[in-house]
């Protein structure tokens, strides 16, 4: 499907979910886009189903915590409606859209195509929202989340954040 002029594969409604649902919000509530990485010390291409299974089965959440998943080959997946409040950034969830890059970027940077497609997605989201919002890494707002510091989206974030608009 096209979202703000950007092609994304729509997986909404096709991933594992819990018994409860995420709260809904108006698009005006969105203040920022938060960039994440899967992390965990393994730099590989995780599937949306693997991530959703972890979030639902282990964390007990209503579904996958992010709104989008970006793969190393540039594929983008729409995994959670942008008008839902996902559990990806603690106290800032209600005002944030979460984009997760598959992989671990503590030691290596994501592939250029992956970063480029995330940049395109952010621009498409600006069009969908009708305005530009901040693009930040999870680590940039970690002191506001209520969970303390995180390395997410990896220790290399400072080297590639300008390429996605962060």
JSON list of C-alpha atoms in Angstrom, two decimals:
[
{"chain": "A", "resi": 1, "resn": "UNK", "atom": "CA", "xyz": [0.00, 0.00, 0.00]},
{"chain": "A", "resi": 2, "resn": "UNK", "atom": "CA", "xyz": [1.03, 3.62, -0.41]},
{"chain": "A", "resi": 3, "resn": "UNK", "atom": "CA", "xyz": [1.35, 5.66, 2.76]},
{"chain": "A", "resi": 4, "resn": "UNK", "atom": "CA", "xyz": [2.21, 9.31, 2.17]},
{"chain": "A", "resi": 5, "resn": "UNK", "atom": "CA", "xyz": [3.55, 8.29, -1.24]},
{"chain": "A", "resi": 6, "resn": "UNK", "atom": "CA", "xyz": [5.82, 5.57, 0.19]},
{"chain": "A", "resi": 7, "resn": "UNK", "atom": "CA", "xyz": [5.31, 1.88, -0.53]},
{"chain": "A", "resi": 8, "resn": "UNK", "atom": "CA", "xyz": [4.88, -0.22, 2.64]},
{"chain": "A", "resi": 9, "resn": "UNK", "atom": "CA", "xyz": [3.69, -3.79, 3.04]},
{"chain": "A", "resi": 10, "resn": "UNK", "atom": "CA", "xyz": [0.60, -3.72, 5.24]},
{"chain": "A", "resi": 11, "resn": "UNK", "atom": "CA", "xyz": [0.75, -6.39, 7.96]},
{"chain": "A", "resi": 12, "resn": "UNK", "atom": "CA", "xyz": [-1.77, -4.78, 10.29]},
{"chain": "A", "resi": 13, "resn": "UNK", "atom": "CA", "xyz": [-4.27, -7.35, 11.49]},
{"chain": "A", "resi": 14, "resn": "UNK", "atom": "CA", "xyz": [-2.03, -10.26, 10.45]},
{"chain": "A", "resi": 15, "resn": "UNK", "atom": "CA", "xyz": [0.36, -10.41, 13.41]},
{"chain": "A", "resi": 16, "resn": "UNK", "atom": "CA", "xyz": [-0.07, -12.10, 16.80]},
{"chain": "A", "resi": 17, "resn": "UNK", "atom": "CA", "xyz": [-2.09, -10.07, 19.30]},
{"chain": "A", "resi": 18, "resn": "UNK", "atom": "CA", "xyz": [-3.00, -10.30, 22.95]},
{"chain": "A", "resi": 19, "resn": "UNK", "atom": "CA", "xyz": [-6.41, -10.23, 24.58]},
{"chain": "A", "resi": 20, "resn": "UNK", "atom": "CA", "xyz": [-6.46, -6.43, 24.94]},
{"chain": "A", "resi": 21, "resn": "UNK", "atom": "CA", "xyz": [-6.16, -3.73, 22.29]},
{"chain": "A", "resi": 22, "resn": "UNK", "atom": "CA", "xyz": [-3.93, -0.68, 22.11]},
{"chain": "A", "resi": 23, "resn": "UNK", "atom": "CA", "xyz": [-5.62, 2.66, 22.88]},
{"chain": "A", "resi": 24, "resn": "UNK", "atom": "CA", "xyz": [-6.48, 4.91, 19.95]},
{"chain": "A", "resi": 25, "resn": "UNK", "atom": "CA", "xyz": [-5.52, 8.56, 19.40]},
{"chain": "A", "resi": 26, "resn": "UNK", "atom": "CA", "xyz": [-6.06, 11.41, 16.98]},
{"chain": "A", "resi": 27, "resn": "UNK", "atom": "CA", "xyz": [-3.31, 12.23, 14.48]},
{"chain": "A", "resi": 28, "resn": "UNK", "atom": "CA", "xyz": [-2.89, 15.64, 16.15]},
{"chain": "A", "resi": 29, "resn": "UNK", "atom": "CA", "xyz": [-1.51, 13.84, 19.23]},
{"chain": "A", "resi": 30, "resn": "UNK", "atom": "CA", "xyz": [1.59, 12.69, 17.32]},
{"chain": "A", "resi": 31, "resn": "UNK", "atom": "CA", "xyz": [4.57, 14.86, 18.28]},
{"chain": "A", "resi": 32, "resn": "UNK", "atom": "CA", "xyz": [7.52, 12.75, 17.18]},
{"chain": "A", "resi": 33, "resn": "UNK", "atom": "CA", "xyz": [8.82, 9.72, 15.33]},
{"chain": "A", "resi": 34, "resn": "UNK", "atom": "CA", "xyz": [11.07, 7.51, 17.44]},
{"chain": "A", "resi": 35, "resn": "UNK", "atom": "CA", "xyz": [13.70, 5.33, 15.78]},
{"chain": "A", "resi": 36, "resn": "UNK", "atom": "CA", "xyz": [14.51, 1.94, 17.37]},
{"chain": "A", "resi": 37, "resn": "UNK", "atom": "CA", "xyz": [16.56, -1.15, 16.56]},
{"chain": "A", "resi": 38, "resn": "UNK", "atom": "CA", "xyz": [15.79, -4.72, 17.55]},
{"chain": "A", "resi": 39, "resn": "UNK", "atom": "CA", "xyz": [19.14, -4.97, 19.34]},
{"chain": "A", "resi": 40, "resn": "UNK", "atom": "CA", "xyz": [19.91, -7.98, 21.48]},
{"chain": "A", "resi": 41, "resn": "UNK", "atom": "CA", "xyz": [23.45, -8.42, 20.19]},
{"chain": "A", "resi": 42, "resn": "UNK", "atom": "CA", "xyz": [22.39, -10.18, 17.00]},
{"chain": "A", "resi": 43, "resn": "UNK", "atom": "CA", "xyz": [22.58, -8.26, 13.76]},
{"chain": "A", "resi": 44, "resn": "UNK", "atom": "CA", "xyz": [20.08, -10.09, 11.60]},
{"chain": "A", "resi": 45, "resn": "UNK", "atom": "CA", "xyz": [16.81, -9.47, 9.80]},
{"chain": "A", "resi": 46, "resn": "UNK", "atom": "CA", "xyz": [14.03, -10.16, 12.30]},
{"chain": "A", "resi": 47, "resn": "UNK", "atom": "CA", "xyz": [10.50, -10.77, 11.07]},
{"chain": "A", "resi": 48, "resn": "UNK", "atom": "CA", "xyz": [7.53, -8.78, 12.29]},
{"chain": "A", "resi": 49, "resn": "UNK", "atom": "CA", "xyz": [6.00, -12.04, 13.52]},
{"chain": "A", "resi": 50, "resn": "UNK", "atom": "CA", "xyz": [9.07, -12.83, 15.67]},
{"chain": "A", "resi": 51, "resn": "UNK", "atom": "CA", "xyz": [8.94, -9.39, 17.26]},
{"chain": "A", "resi": 52, "resn": "UNK", "atom": "CA", "xyz": [5.17, -9.55, 17.78]},
{"chain": "A", "resi": 53, "resn": "UNK", "atom": "CA", "xyz": [5.44, -13.00, 19.35]},
{"chain": "A", "resi": 54, "resn": "UNK", "atom": "CA", "xyz": [7.99, -11.64, 21.83]},
{"chain": "A", "resi": 55, "resn": "UNK", "atom": "CA", "xyz": [5.95, -8.54, 22.66]},
{"chain": "A", "resi": 56, "resn": "UNK", "atom": "CA", "xyz": [2.71, -10.49, 23.10]},
{"chain": "A", "resi": 57, "resn": "UNK", "atom": "CA", "xyz": [3.99, -13.77, 24.54]},
{"chain": "A", "resi": 58, "resn": "UNK", "atom": "CA", "xyz": [6.82, -12.55, 26.76]},
{"chain": "A", "resi": 59, "resn": "UNK", "atom": "CA", "xyz": [5.86, -8.95, 27.53]},
{"chain": "A", "resi": 60, "resn": "UNK", "atom": "CA", "xyz": [2.10, -9.50, 27.62]},
{"chain": "A", "resi": 61, "resn": "UNK", "atom": "CA", "xyz": [1.44, -6.49, 25.41]},
{"chain": "A", "resi": 62, "resn": "UNK", "atom": "CA", "xyz": [-1.60, -6.11, 23.10]},
{"chain": "A", "resi": 63, "resn": "UNK", "atom": "CA", "xyz": [0.55, -6.55, 19.98]},
{"chain": "A", "resi": 64, "resn": "UNK", "atom": "CA", "xyz": [3.80, -5.54, 18.35]},
{"chain": "A", "resi": 65, "resn": "UNK", "atom": "CA", "xyz": [5.15, -2.39, 20.01]},
{"chain": "A", "resi": 66, "resn": "UNK", "atom": "CA", "xyz": [6.05, -0.49, 16.82]},
{"chain": "A", "resi": 67, "resn": "UNK", "atom": "CA", "xyz": [4.15, 1.05, 13.96]},
{"chain": "A", "resi": 68, "resn": "UNK", "atom": "CA", "xyz": [6.70, 0.19, 11.25]},
{"chain": "A", "resi": 69, "resn": "UNK", "atom": "CA", "xyz": [9.51, -2.30, 10.70]},
{"chain": "A", "resi": 70, "resn": "UNK", "atom": "CA", "xyz": [12.38, -1.52, 8.31]},
{"chain": "A", "resi": 71, "resn": "UNK", "atom": "CA", "xyz": [14.40, -4.44, 6.95]},
{"chain": "A", "resi": 72, "resn": "UNK", "atom": "CA", "xyz": [18.08, -4.41, 5.89]},
{"chain": "A", "resi": 73, "resn": "UNK", "atom": "CA", "xyz": [17.09, -4.81, 2.21]},
{"chain": "A", "resi": 74, "resn": "UNK", "atom": "CA", "xyz": [14.89, -1.69, 2.39]},
{"chain": "A", "resi": 75, "resn": "UNK", "atom": "CA", "xyz": [11.52, -3.39, 2.74]},
{"chain": "A", "resi": 76, "resn": "UNK", "atom": "CA", "xyz": [9.11, -1.43, 4.94]},
{"chain": "A", "resi": 77, "resn": "UNK", "atom": "CA", "xyz": [6.25, -3.04, 6.83]},
{"chain": "A", "resi": 78, "resn": "UNK", "atom": "CA", "xyz": [3.28, -1.27, 8.38]},
{"chain": "A", "resi": 79, "resn": "UNK", "atom": "CA", "xyz": [2.77, -3.34, 11.52]},
{"chain": "A", "resi": 80, "resn": "UNK", "atom": "CA", "xyz": [0.62, -1.15, 13.79]},
{"chain": "A", "resi": 81, "resn": "UNK", "atom": "CA", "xyz": [-1.91, 1.55, 12.94]},
{"chain": "A", "resi": 82, "resn": "UNK", "atom": "CA", "xyz": [-0.39, 5.02, 13.45]},
{"chain": "A", "resi": 83, "resn": "UNK", "atom": "CA", "xyz": [-3.55, 6.03, 15.30]},
{"chain": "A", "resi": 84, "resn": "UNK", "atom": "CA", "xyz": [-2.84, 3.49, 18.04]},
{"chain": "A", "resi": 85, "resn": "UNK", "atom": "CA", "xyz": [-0.69, 4.15, 21.10]},
{"chain": "A", "resi": 86, "resn": "UNK", "atom": "CA", "xyz": [1.98, 1.44, 20.95]},
{"chain": "A", "resi": 87, "resn": "UNK", "atom": "CA", "xyz": [4.30, 0.44, 23.82]},
{"chain": "A", "resi": 88, "resn": "UNK", "atom": "CA", "xyz": [7.70, 1.47, 22.47]},
{"chain": "A", "resi": 89, "resn": "UNK", "atom": "CA", "xyz": [8.82, 4.56, 24.39]},
{"chain": "A", "resi": 90, "resn": "UNK", "atom": "CA", "xyz": [7.25, 4.55, 27.87]},
{"chain": "A", "resi": 91, "resn": "UNK", "atom": "CA", "xyz": [5.70, 7.83, 28.98]},
{"chain": "A", "resi": 92, "resn": "UNK", "atom": "CA", "xyz": [6.01, 9.21, 25.44]},
{"chain": "A", "resi": 93, "resn": "UNK", "atom": "CA", "xyz": [3.93, 6.48, 23.77]},
{"chain": "A", "resi": 94, "resn": "UNK", "atom": "CA", "xyz": [0.81, 8.64, 23.34]},
{"chain": "A", "resi": 95, "resn": "UNK", "atom": "CA", "xyz": [2.67, 11.19, 21.21]},
{"chain": "A", "resi": 96, "resn": "UNK", "atom": "CA", "xyz": [5.03, 8.92, 19.28]},
{"chain": "A", "resi": 97, "resn": "UNK", "atom": "CA", "xyz": [5.20, 6.81, 16.15]},
{"chain": "A", "resi": 98, "resn": "UNK", "atom": "CA", "xyz": [7.72, 3.97, 16.46]},
{"chain": "A", "resi": 99, "resn": "UNK", "atom": "CA", "xyz": [9.90, 2.82, 13.56]},
{"chain": "A", "resi": 100, "resn": "UNK", "atom": "CA", "xyz": [12.08, -0.20, 14.31]},
{"chain": "A", "resi": 101, "resn": "UNK", "atom": "CA", "xyz": [15.07, -1.17, 12.17]},
{"chain": "A", "resi": 102, "resn": "UNK", "atom": "CA", "xyz": [15.69, -4.91, 12.10]},
{"chain": "A", "resi": 103, "resn": "UNK", "atom": "CA", "xyz": [19.18, -5.59, 13.40]},
{"chain": "A", "resi": 104, "resn": "UNK", "atom": "CA", "xyz": [21.56, -4.52, 16.15]},
{"chain": "A", "resi": 105, "resn": "UNK", "atom": "CA", "xyz": [23.45, -1.28, 15.54]},
{"chain": "A", "resi": 106, "resn": "UNK", "atom": "CA", "xyz": [25.67, -1.07, 18.60]},
{"chain": "A", "resi": 107, "resn": "UNK", "atom": "CA", "xyz": [28.76, -2.11, 16.61]},
{"chain": "A", "resi": 108, "resn": "UNK", "atom": "CA", "xyz": [27.80, -1.64, 12.96]},
{"chain": "A", "resi": 109, "resn": "UNK", "atom": "CA", "xyz": [25.62, 0.91, 11.19]},
{"chain": "A", "resi": 110, "resn": "UNK", "atom": "CA", "xyz": [22.51, -0.17, 9.33]},
{"chain": "A", "resi": 111, "resn": "UNK", "atom": "CA", "xyz": [22.76, -0.59, 5.57]},
{"chain": "A", "resi": 112, "resn": "UNK", "atom": "CA", "xyz": [22.38, 2.58, 3.52]},
{"chain": "A", "resi": 113, "resn": "UNK", "atom": "CA", "xyz": [19.27, 1.27, 1.77]},
{"chain": "A", "resi": 114, "resn": "UNK", "atom": "CA", "xyz": [17.63, 0.60, 5.15]},
{"chain": "A", "resi": 115, "resn": "UNK", "atom": "CA", "xyz": [18.42, 4.13, 6.38]},
{"chain": "A", "resi": 116, "resn": "UNK", "atom": "CA", "xyz": [17.33, 5.68, 3.07]},
{"chain": "A", "resi": 117, "resn": "UNK", "atom": "CA", "xyz": [13.96, 3.90, 3.18]},
{"chain": "A", "resi": 118, "resn": "UNK", "atom": "CA", "xyz": [13.42, 5.01, 6.81]},
{"chain": "A", "resi": 119, "resn": "UNK", "atom": "CA", "xyz": [14.08, 8.59, 5.67]},
{"chain": "A", "resi": 120, "resn": "UNK", "atom": "CA", "xyz": [11.50, 8.16, 2.91]},
{"chain": "A", "resi": 121, "resn": "UNK", "atom": "CA", "xyz": [9.04, 6.71, 5.42]},
{"chain": "A", "resi": 122, "resn": "UNK", "atom": "CA", "xyz": [9.50, 9.67, 7.77]},
{"chain": "A", "resi": 123, "resn": "UNK", "atom": "CA", "xyz": [8.82, 12.07, 4.87]},
{"chain": "A", "resi": 124, "resn": "UNK", "atom": "CA", "xyz": [5.73, 10.06, 3.95]},
{"chain": "A", "resi": 125, "resn": "UNK", "atom": "CA", "xyz": [4.52, 10.21, 7.56]},
{"chain": "A", "resi": 126, "resn": "UNK", "atom": "CA", "xyz": [4.95, 13.99, 7.53]},
{"chain": "A", "resi": 127, "resn": "UNK", "atom": "CA", "xyz": [2.62, 14.06, 4.50]},
{"chain": "A", "resi": 128, "resn": "UNK", "atom": "CA", "xyz": [0.12, 11.74, 6.22]},
{"chain": "A", "resi": 129, "resn": "UNK", "atom": "CA", "xyz": [0.15, 13.85, 9.38]},
{"chain": "A", "resi": 130, "resn": "UNK", "atom": "CA", "xyz": [0.02, 17.12, 7.44]},
{"chain": "A", "resi": 131, "resn": "UNK", "atom": "CA", "xyz": [3.05, 18.50, 9.29]},
{"chain": "A", "resi": 132, "resn": "UNK", "atom": "CA", "xyz": [6.68, 17.84, 10.15]},
{"chain": "A", "resi": 133, "resn": "UNK", "atom": "CA", "xyz": [7.39, 16.30, 13.56]},
{"chain": "A", "resi": 134, "resn": "UNK", "atom": "CA", "xyz": [10.69, 15.62, 15.32]},
{"chain": "A", "resi": 135, "resn": "UNK", "atom": "CA", "xyz": [12.60, 12.44, 14.41]},
{"chain": "A", "resi": 136, "resn": "UNK", "atom": "CA", "xyz": [14.59, 11.15, 17.38]},
{"chain": "A", "resi": 137, "resn": "UNK", "atom": "CA", "xyz": [16.38, 8.02, 18.46]},
{"chain": "A", "resi": 138, "resn": "UNK", "atom": "CA", "xyz": [14.99, 6.18, 21.47]},
{"chain": "A", "resi": 139, "resn": "UNK", "atom": "CA", "xyz": [18.20, 7.03, 23.35]},
{"chain": "A", "resi": 140, "resn": "UNK", "atom": "CA", "xyz": [17.62, 10.76, 22.68]},
{"chain": "A", "resi": 141, "resn": "UNK", "atom": "CA", "xyz": [14.45, 10.74, 24.79]},
{"chain": "A", "resi": 142, "resn": "UNK", "atom": "CA", "xyz": [15.26, 7.91, 27.19]},
{"chain": "A", "resi": 143, "resn": "UNK", "atom": "CA", "xyz": [15.32, 10.19, 30.24]},
{"chain": "A", "resi": 144, "resn": "UNK", "atom": "CA", "xyz": [11.67, 11.10, 29.53]},
{"chain": "A", "resi": 145, "resn": "UNK", "atom": "CA", "xyz": [10.35, 7.56, 29.14]},
{"chain": "A", "resi": 146, "resn": "UNK", "atom": "CA", "xyz": [10.39, 6.54, 32.79]},
{"chain": "A", "resi": 147, "resn": "UNK", "atom": "CA", "xyz": [12.67, 3.57, 32.10]},
{"chain": "A", "resi": 148, "resn": "UNK", "atom": "CA", "xyz": [16.12, 5.14, 32.21]},
{"chain": "A", "resi": 149, "resn": "UNK", "atom": "CA", "xyz": [18.89, 5.20, 29.61]},
{"chain": "A", "resi": 150, "resn": "UNK", "atom": "CA", "xyz": [18.88, 2.90, 26.60]},
{"chain": "A", "resi": 151, "resn": "UNK", "atom": "CA", "xyz": [21.43, 2.40, 23.82]},
{"chain": "A", "resi": 152, "resn": "UNK", "atom": "CA", "xyz": [18.59, 2.01, 21.29]},
{"chain": "A", "resi": 153, "resn": "UNK", "atom": "CA", "xyz": [18.84, 2.47, 18.30]},
{"chain": "A", "resi": 154, "resn": "UNK", "atom": "CA", "xyz": [22.44, 1.50, 18.90]},
{"chain": "A", "resi": 155, "resn": "UNK", "atom": "CA", "xyz": [25.75, 3.12, 19.75]},
{"chain": "A", "resi": 156, "resn": "UNK", "atom": "CA", "xyz": [26.23, 4.02, 16.06]},
{"chain": "A", "resi": 157, "resn": "UNK", "atom": "CA", "xyz": [23.10, 6.23, 16.02]},
{"chain": "A", "resi": 158, "resn": "UNK", "atom": "CA", "xyz": [25.08, 9.48, 16.11]},
{"chain": "A", "resi": 159, "resn": "UNK", "atom": "CA", "xyz": [26.79, 8.48, 12.83]},
{"chain": "A", "resi": 160, "resn": "UNK", "atom": "CA", "xyz": [23.57, 7.92, 10.85]},
{"chain": "A", "resi": 161, "resn": "UNK", "atom": "CA", "xyz": [20.81, 9.92, 12.54]},
{"chain": "A", "resi": 162, "resn": "UNK", "atom": "CA", "xyz": [21.21, 12.92, 10.25]},
{"chain": "A", "resi": 163, "resn": "UNK", "atom": "CA", "xyz": [20.49, 10.61, 7.30]},
{"chain": "A", "resi": 164, "resn": "UNK", "atom": "CA", "xyz": [16.98, 9.85, 8.61]},
{"chain": "A", "resi": 165, "resn": "UNK", "atom": "CA", "xyz": [16.33, 13.38, 9.79]},
{"chain": "A", "resi": 166, "resn": "UNK", "atom": "CA", "xyz": [17.21, 12.88, 13.48]}
]
